[in-house]
Amino acid sequence: MLSKEKAKSTHVLVSVLATVFCVLMLSLITFAQDEPTPKIDIFVGYQWLHPGGSVPAPFHTPDAPVSMPVRDMPAGFGAAVTYNFHPHLGLEGDFGHNWDNYETTASVGPRLIFRSDNTAFFVHTLLSYNRLSIDGLNTKNGIGAILGGGMDLKLNRLLSFRLFEADYVWARQNYAENVSAAFPGLRRVGLEGVRLRTGLVLNFGYGAVLTPSASVALQPTEVMTGEPVTATATAKDFNPKHALKYDWSTTGGKISGTDNTARIDTNGLAAGTYTTTVKISDPKMKKGGEASATANFTVKEPPKNPPTMSCTADPTSVEAGGSVKLSCTCTSPDHVPVTVSGWSSTSGTVTGDGNNATLNTTGATPGTVSVSASCTDQRGLSTPSTTQVTVTAPAPPPPPPPQSSKLSECDYPNPQKPWRVDNTCKAVLDGVAQNLQQNAENKIVIVGNAEPTEKRKNLAAERAVNAKAYLTGGEAKQGIDPSRIEVRTGGAGSKTAEFWVVPAGANFTAEGTTPVNESKVKAVPDHPRAAAKKKAKTAQ
């Protein structure tokens, strides 16, 4: 009977792992891209374990079974640290522990991972040290192995969420001293189980991130009307494995080209300076995969033509009241001396002479302001030029920073158990848990208080710690992350625990409170003596 059940269990485990591996490998092939790789990543999270085997029954008779299955262990945690010495390959150290009896694994081995923009898929195979403790049997240490994989969702550069990890866990234990020679099949027990995990992954040690850039060269830079200009773009620090897209534009003439080279037709262009722009992009990158560059070329008219002039504004957009630097370039196709004069604007005031001036936008109405000047050569031929500046309304003041606020509080009216979280207080704490669940960035500060007449040592701290214990565990099983809860003692002089909400970006500012040392002050159960006896019995 045992062999059939074991075979069935093994078949189920192999089927589950085969399915997981197929999904992972298909995902790796489909989504794998070149992504920045952290040197070290650390996983911490929840672990569920199905041991997958039977052990000798502690007490058996001819009428009682000689073996018993090791039941599932839903309460547990896992942690792993991986050093990535290659973008896809790392060395992983892993630790897992489950209660309800307990099984502990410490393992090490290689991990293979592929990263895309927002996801990462991995497989690993680990050699492990397994420690199994069952009530009524001696604690056993044995060797084992772990084989599996999982999927991480990228939250930001430093933090990921492990959506799932599914592993096959094999262990070998020896119970020779617990089983007689009449049952040789139970003397050396093999466990073939499954563990499931979820939690957070911290990523550290990214290398320097290169910012893509571009440049463009024109040949020649000066032409007569109708002569062509060739533009050549150079891309730097893009992914060399990806095909790039080139978008060309020019402020004068007709430009044609779809790769890194383009041709500009200057037929019909007036004398002046024109700007050619190239925008280079990597279609496979969602962020940061773009760069642009500009270059100018000059079109000359035949001699005896008026001078050419172009004006620029720096910046081209400014808040009302700000200043803009104006610069004009004036040249003569016939190389005749020229001067710039006649600065004017449609709003604001312009001061300056020659090629440079300043626009003061004090009193200007938000909108477009045109600034003009004229270029005149020695022959009296004149050319005006205009540039535009966008005047915007002043930006509104920034919103006030977030502040912490008191959400609710609990009373402790029970004189026999002044630390106890009663049903009324649990209802209040359920509301606190709901706030944390609906606002993932919020944190809670619990401030415990005590009346001066209450002489029990650390009573205020115990009230705060007991409230935290209910939020992180308790019969309601709210499961709030302990790192989101801070416990402190206050000086209110009342039999209360106060619950303060601290939103993201805010600090807890209540004065007269002191952090609780949770390594010294522990949660007090409803029945301290019974809990102490149970703990002592478990330790035996």
XYZ file of C-alpha atoms in Angstrom:
540
model
C 0.000 0.000 0.000
C 2.799 2.412 0.890
C 4.639 1.780 -2.367
C 1.532 2.551 -4.450
C 0.880 5.800 -2.575
C 4.511 6.773 -2.910
C 4.493 6.047 -6.639
C 1.334 8.076 -7.083
C 2.827 10.983 -5.102
C 6.027 10.840 -7.145
C 4.057 10.832 -10.401
C 2.086 13.927 -9.325
C 5.267 15.751 -8.279
C 7.028 14.973 -11.544
C 3.984 16.113 -13.526
C 3.786 19.428 -11.630
C 7.483 20.144 -12.055
C 7.448 19.181 -15.727
C 4.578 21.607 -16.347
C 6.360 24.401 -14.482
C 9.595 23.795 -16.416
C 7.777 23.832 -19.765
C 6.102 27.155 -18.945
C 9.396 28.635 -17.758
C 11.414 27.539 -20.772
C 8.771 28.741 -23.256
C 8.671 32.081 -21.445
C 12.474 32.334 -21.504
C 12.615 31.728 -25.236
C 9.772 34.173 -25.948
C 10.582 37.105 -23.653
C 14.321 37.003 -22.897
C 16.090 40.300 -23.697
C 19.290 42.007 -22.717
C 18.579 43.739 -19.386
C 20.858 45.276 -16.713
C 21.996 42.590 -14.272
C 22.469 43.170 -10.514
C 25.532 41.626 -8.890
C 23.537 40.355 -5.907
C 19.839 39.663 -5.418
C 18.229 38.705 -2.095
C 14.857 36.944 -1.746
C 12.790 36.931 1.474
C 9.253 35.588 1.642
C 6.599 33.043 2.573
C 7.089 29.294 2.084
C 4.522 26.429 1.939
C 5.820 22.848 2.073
C 4.373 19.464 1.169
C 7.045 17.003 2.535
C 5.759 14.148 0.374
C 6.498 11.000 2.364
C 5.865 8.884 5.439
C 7.908 8.260 8.606
C 7.716 5.528 11.290
C 4.799 5.983 13.691
C 6.142 6.952 17.155
C 3.922 4.377 18.876
C 2.476 1.368 17.066
C 0.992 -2.014 17.939
C -0.055 -4.959 15.785
C -3.441 -3.199 15.423
C -2.039 0.263 14.767
C -0.212 1.558 11.648
C 3.581 1.394 11.667
C 3.989 4.520 9.513
C 2.376 7.887 9.181
C 2.486 10.514 6.419
C 4.252 13.785 7.153
C 1.491 16.361 6.902
C 1.688 19.598 4.941
C 3.440 22.549 6.604
C 1.701 25.816 5.600
C 3.574 28.051 8.073
C 7.089 28.853 6.935
C 9.510 31.282 5.386
C 12.313 31.196 2.856
C 15.360 33.282 2.003
C 17.969 33.122 -0.759
C 21.058 35.098 -1.780
C 22.429 34.850 -5.334
C 25.728 36.203 -6.650
C 25.406 36.797 -10.416
C 28.787 36.318 -12.045
C 27.153 36.246 -15.499
C 23.989 37.969 -16.859
C 22.224 34.594 -16.917
C 24.147 32.450 -14.400
C 24.646 32.834 -10.646
C 25.522 30.916 -7.490
C 22.601 30.685 -5.066
C 22.541 30.033 -1.322
C 19.086 29.088 -0.014
C 17.464 28.629 3.405
C 13.938 27.429 4.171
C 12.063 26.616 7.376
C 8.536 25.358 8.094
C 6.765 24.787 11.406
C 4.015 22.300 12.519
C 6.644 19.792 13.449
C 9.310 21.324 11.267
C 11.581 20.825 8.296
C 14.612 23.026 7.616
C 16.724 23.093 4.445
C 20.042 24.825 3.773
C 21.187 24.468 0.179
C 23.532 25.824 -2.468
C 23.826 25.482 -6.219
C 23.681 27.200 -9.632
C 20.781 29.316 -10.903
C 19.933 30.167 -14.523
C 17.913 33.371 -15.103
C 16.617 35.366 -18.065
C 15.377 38.943 -17.668
C 12.984 40.980 -19.818
C 11.745 44.567 -19.340
C 9.388 43.743 -16.464
C 9.834 40.027 -15.698
C 12.527 37.505 -14.848
C 12.305 33.708 -15.141
C 14.731 31.361 -13.406
C 15.511 27.698 -12.790
C 17.882 26.308 -10.166
C 19.239 23.004 -8.905
C 20.571 22.881 -5.342
C 22.251 20.387 -3.025
C 20.823 20.653 0.457
C 21.165 19.774 4.124
C 17.745 18.716 5.472
C 16.667 18.673 9.125
C 13.343 16.982 9.974
C 11.650 17.034 13.393
C 8.498 14.939 14.075
C 6.767 14.688 17.475
C 7.729 11.411 19.109
C 10.731 10.757 16.829
C 14.323 11.855 17.085
C 15.244 14.896 14.984
C 17.012 13.731 11.819
C 19.600 15.342 9.573
C 20.098 14.179 6.019
C 21.168 15.138 2.552
C 18.782 16.331 -0.125
C 18.297 18.187 -3.352
C 16.053 20.962 -4.662
C 15.063 21.423 -8.296
C 12.652 24.074 -9.578
C 12.156 27.616 -10.777
C 9.951 30.675 -10.651
C 8.970 34.084 -11.959
C 9.739 37.613 -10.639
C 7.852 40.806 -11.531
C 9.986 43.975 -11.639
C 8.561 46.764 -9.447
C 11.508 49.119 -9.909
C 15.270 48.945 -10.404
C 15.950 47.783 -6.834
C 12.803 45.790 -5.956
C 10.948 42.853 -7.544
C 7.984 40.732 -6.482
C 8.405 36.944 -6.691
C 5.053 35.928 -8.161
C 5.802 32.261 -7.552
C 8.566 29.742 -6.978
C 7.809 26.021 -7.339
C 10.436 23.461 -6.263
C 10.751 19.696 -6.039
C 12.351 18.867 -2.644
C 14.036 15.472 -2.118
C 15.470 14.342 1.232
C 16.816 11.132 2.747
C 16.424 10.362 6.495
C 17.536 7.381 8.599
C 15.189 6.034 11.327
C 17.023 2.761 11.989
C 16.849 3.217 15.767
C 13.077 3.819 15.649
C 12.065 0.814 13.536
C 12.621 -2.886 14.084
C 14.101 -5.170 11.484
C 10.568 -6.400 10.723
C 9.882 -3.180 8.786
C 13.027 -2.569 6.713
C 11.171 -0.267 4.331
C 10.719 2.352 7.074
C 14.287 2.432 8.326
C 15.536 4.755 5.554
C 12.849 7.190 4.536
C 12.876 9.155 1.294
C 10.816 12.360 1.112
C 9.745 13.684 -2.286
C 7.823 16.884 -1.811
C 6.932 20.259 -3.228
C 7.489 23.715 -1.798
C 5.880 26.943 -3.020
C 7.187 30.439 -2.313
C 6.309 34.084 -2.838
C 7.847 37.305 -1.517
C 10.161 40.218 -2.351
C 13.523 40.322 -4.176
C 16.067 43.087 -3.480
C 18.571 43.807 -6.288
C 21.985 45.383 -5.629
C 25.168 46.227 -7.511
C 24.112 47.321 -10.986
C 26.934 48.426 -13.223
C 27.128 51.869 -14.746
C 24.258 52.638 -17.099
C 25.343 54.130 -20.414
C 23.162 56.847 -21.896
C 22.733 56.561 -25.666
C 23.887 59.591 -27.654
C 24.014 60.675 -31.264
C 25.923 63.004 -33.543
C 25.409 64.136 -37.122
C 27.891 65.464 -39.711
C 27.037 67.420 -42.893
C 29.093 67.481 -46.065
C 29.499 70.141 -47.292
C 28.346 72.668 -44.735
C 28.080 75.552 -47.229
C 26.378 75.211 -50.612
C 24.891 77.359 -53.314
C 21.128 77.062 -53.882
C 20.388 73.752 -55.631
C 23.549 71.920 -54.476
C 22.940 68.753 -52.382
C 24.054 68.172 -48.790
C 24.815 64.712 -47.377
C 24.051 64.034 -43.691
C 25.631 61.123 -41.801
C 24.498 60.109 -38.294
C 26.575 58.242 -35.718
C 24.960 56.357 -32.806
C 26.861 55.726 -29.564
C 26.152 53.483 -26.534
C 23.090 51.802 -28.052
C 22.686 48.011 -27.810
C 24.795 46.700 -30.726
C 22.482 43.674 -31.094
C 19.397 45.788 -31.875
C 18.435 47.381 -35.189
C 18.080 51.160 -34.843
C 15.487 53.488 -36.371
C 16.549 56.823 -37.912
C 14.064 59.703 -38.340
C 15.395 62.672 -40.340
C 14.061 66.239 -40.545
C 15.362 69.608 -41.716
C 14.279 73.210 -41.401
C 15.046 73.854 -45.076
C 14.969 71.825 -48.291
C 13.761 68.271 -48.809
C 15.453 65.432 -46.944
C 15.294 61.735 -47.817
C 16.808 58.784 -46.001
C 15.789 56.004 -43.588
C 19.122 54.711 -42.298
C 22.172 56.554 -40.949
C 22.674 58.523 -44.171
C 20.322 61.105 -45.727
C 20.389 63.524 -48.684
C 19.163 67.155 -48.554
C 17.844 68.818 -51.728
C 18.378 72.623 -51.490
C 16.536 73.585 -54.694
C 14.499 76.767 -54.143
C 16.064 77.555 -50.740
C 16.774 81.173 -49.880
C 20.117 82.117 -48.447
C 20.408 81.295 -44.780
C 21.373 78.732 -42.181
C 19.265 75.610 -41.792
C 19.212 72.861 -39.225
C 19.149 69.137 -39.908
C 17.933 66.876 -37.090
C 18.208 63.118 -36.690
C 16.343 61.169 -34.008
C 17.759 57.697 -33.332
C 15.645 55.186 -31.418
C 15.829 51.546 -30.335
C 12.327 50.037 -30.860
C 13.074 47.207 -28.419
C 13.724 49.558 -25.504
C 10.694 51.076 -23.767
C 12.687 53.665 -21.792
C 15.911 55.541 -22.465
C 16.420 54.151 -25.975
C 16.418 57.480 -27.810
C 18.937 60.180 -28.737
C 18.946 63.090 -31.166
C 21.482 65.400 -32.751
C 21.472 68.461 -34.980
C 23.818 70.102 -37.451
C 23.568 73.297 -39.516
C 24.252 73.944 -43.167
C 24.348 77.278 -44.958
C 22.830 78.061 -48.336
C 24.456 80.892 -50.302
C 22.815 82.913 -53.028
C 24.723 84.356 -55.949
C 26.537 87.672 -55.256
C 24.677 90.985 -54.813
C 22.025 89.442 -52.685
C 20.993 90.772 -49.265
C 22.725 89.367 -46.194
C 21.481 86.211 -44.477
C 20.430 86.204 -40.892
C 19.134 83.720 -38.306
C 18.203 84.372 -34.688
C 17.868 82.000 -31.753
C 16.431 82.296 -28.253
C 17.822 80.569 -25.171
C 15.645 79.295 -23.669
C 12.731 79.169 -26.100
C 10.214 78.873 -23.244
C 10.268 80.902 -20.014
C 7.963 81.807 -17.125
C 6.616 85.361 -17.101
C 9.210 87.621 -15.481
C 12.200 85.611 -16.706
C 14.919 86.627 -19.164
C 15.885 85.137 -22.532
C 19.230 85.475 -24.289
C 18.873 86.360 -27.963
C 21.531 85.754 -30.546
C 21.547 86.483 -34.268
C 23.958 85.316 -36.919
C 24.277 87.686 -39.854
C 26.409 86.947 -42.922
C 26.720 88.279 -46.453
C 26.943 85.814 -49.348
C 29.193 88.353 -50.997
C 31.390 88.659 -47.906
C 30.330 92.287 -47.370
C 30.549 93.637 -43.753
C 27.196 93.517 -41.968
C 25.643 94.849 -38.759
C 22.668 93.746 -36.658
C 20.294 96.414 -35.317
C 16.641 97.263 -34.796
C 15.814 94.824 -31.989
C 12.102 94.753 -31.127
C 9.536 92.450 -29.547
C 5.752 92.063 -29.539
C 5.707 91.908 -25.722
C 8.186 92.583 -22.943
C 11.302 94.650 -23.500
C 14.488 94.008 -25.498
C 17.845 95.529 -24.576
C 21.103 95.108 -26.420
C 22.902 95.969 -29.632
C 24.746 94.031 -32.245
C 24.316 90.265 -32.538
C 23.231 89.710 -28.936
C 20.342 91.047 -26.853
C 18.186 90.152 -23.853
C 14.397 89.839 -23.708
C 12.857 90.758 -20.319
C 9.369 89.191 -20.021
C 8.278 91.148 -16.925
C 4.660 92.149 -17.470
C 4.338 89.998 -20.612
C 1.079 88.095 -21.150
C 1.499 84.298 -21.370
C 1.675 83.247 -25.016
C 4.059 83.579 -27.957
C 6.386 86.585 -28.134
C 8.081 87.387 -31.442
C 11.518 89.031 -31.305
C 12.904 90.646 -34.447
C 16.123 92.240 -35.624
C 17.598 93.363 -38.952
C 20.893 92.611 -40.657
C 22.181 95.339 -42.977
C 25.288 95.235 -45.189
C 27.437 98.173 -46.349
C 25.427 98.415 -49.535
C 22.223 99.115 -47.606
C 20.708 95.708 -48.321
C 18.819 94.629 -45.234
C 17.372 91.327 -44.009
C 15.113 90.992 -40.972
C 14.899 87.894 -38.768
C 12.429 86.800 -36.143
C 12.564 84.201 -33.409
C 9.784 83.215 -31.048
C 9.708 82.731 -27.297
C 6.876 81.032 -25.409
C 5.960 82.833 -22.181
C 4.195 80.639 -19.619
C 2.357 81.497 -16.438
C 4.370 80.980 -13.217
C 4.165 77.452 -11.853
C 1.882 77.003 -8.817
C 3.573 76.407 -5.472
C 4.284 72.737 -4.642
C 1.718 70.912 -2.500
C 2.449 70.619 1.224
C 4.404 67.520 2.253
C 2.409 64.540 3.565
C 1.889 64.367 7.333
C 1.278 61.544 9.771
C -2.169 61.451 11.388
C -3.901 59.567 14.164
C -6.254 56.937 12.712
C -7.819 55.383 15.838
C -7.057 54.011 19.293
C -7.903 51.092 21.589
C -8.799 50.972 25.282
C -7.547 48.273 27.707
C -10.223 48.079 30.455
C -9.403 44.542 31.687
C -7.633 44.896 35.109
C -6.713 41.169 35.219
C -5.163 41.194 31.744
C -4.303 44.829 31.129
C -2.222 43.923 28.045
C -5.003 41.955 26.304
C -6.403 42.987 22.918
C -10.136 42.443 23.473
C -12.820 42.046 20.807
C -13.554 45.778 20.725
C -9.897 46.531 20.086
C -9.690 43.766 17.455
C -12.480 45.461 15.514
C -10.464 48.700 15.605
C -7.342 46.818 14.457
C -9.291 45.254 11.574
C -9.929 48.820 10.387
C -6.199 49.584 10.700
C -5.366 46.467 8.644
C -7.867 47.509 5.972
C -6.171 50.917 5.711
C -2.771 49.242 5.193
C -4.165 46.790 2.626
C -5.801 49.563 0.622
C -2.774 51.889 0.839
C 0.344 49.872 0.036
C 2.699 52.800 0.757
C 1.275 53.574 4.210
C 2.941 52.543 7.470
C 1.503 52.389 10.977
C 3.046 53.573 14.247
C 1.448 51.994 17.351
C 1.939 54.057 20.526
C 1.190 52.167 23.752
C 0.275 54.126 26.896
C -0.280 53.259 30.553
C -1.723 55.063 33.548
C 0.752 56.082 36.260
C -1.114 53.852 38.746
C -0.470 50.730 36.624
C 2.699 49.198 38.044
C 3.251 46.320 35.629
C 6.658 46.654 33.999
C 6.656 47.412 30.236
C 2.823 47.450 30.188
C 2.642 50.291 27.645
C 5.144 48.480 25.394
C 3.214 45.177 25.768
C 0.000 46.866 24.624
C 1.743 48.154 21.497
C 3.475 44.818 20.785
C 0.241 42.814 21.310
C -1.591 45.079 18.849
C 1.201 44.545 16.294
C 1.022 40.767 16.835
C -2.697 40.823 15.996
C -2.064 42.774 12.762
C 0.775 40.518 11.579
C -0.930 37.260 12.640
C -3.825 36.793 15.032
C -7.014 34.883 14.498
C -8.144 37.262 11.734
C -4.906 36.439 9.879
C -4.523 39.928 8.454
C -0.919 39.084 7.601
C 0.387 42.650 7.596
C 4.133 42.880 6.860
C 5.846 43.560 10.246
C 8.251 45.986 8.542
C 5.305 48.348 7.956
C 4.548 48.571 11.691
C 6.595 50.495 14.297
C 5.828 50.140 18.006
C 6.521 52.923 20.515
C 5.535 53.930 24.044
C 3.959 57.297 24.793
C 3.236 59.560 27.722
C -0.520 60.010 27.363
C -1.037 58.477 30.825
C -4.047 56.425 29.712
C -4.928 52.755 29.218
C -4.757 53.036 25.447
C -2.892 52.155 22.278
C -2.902 54.822 19.556
C -2.667 53.996 15.833
C -0.973 56.622 13.639
C -0.956 56.448 9.820
C 2.330 57.514 8.216
C 1.889 57.926 4.413
C 4.782 57.629 1.942
C 7.169 60.573 2.247
C 5.955 61.523 5.744
C 7.661 61.144 9.121
C 6.112 60.277 12.462
C 6.292 63.562 14.344
C 4.451 62.928 17.647
C 6.652 64.056 20.524
C 7.180 62.224 23.796
C 7.275 58.699 22.317
C 10.031 56.094 22.593
C 10.742 53.076 20.306
C 10.064 49.645 21.861
C 12.916 47.143 21.943
C 11.064 44.170 20.470
C 13.928 41.807 21.281
C 13.132 42.327 24.970
C 9.407 43.031 24.969
C 7.364 40.192 23.440
C 3.650 39.781 22.807
C 1.829 38.435 25.887
C -0.636 35.588 25.161
C -4.091 35.470 26.787
C -2.927 32.534 28.960
C 0.771 33.090 29.724
C 1.237 29.972 31.882
C -0.349 27.639 29.369
C 1.734 29.155 26.568
C 4.918 28.742 28.620
C 4.121 25.051 29.313
C 3.401 24.401 25.641
C 6.674 26.075 24.638
C 8.620 24.014 27.173
C 6.978 20.791 25.935
C 7.861 21.644 22.316
C 11.475 22.320 23.280
C 11.711 18.789 24.790
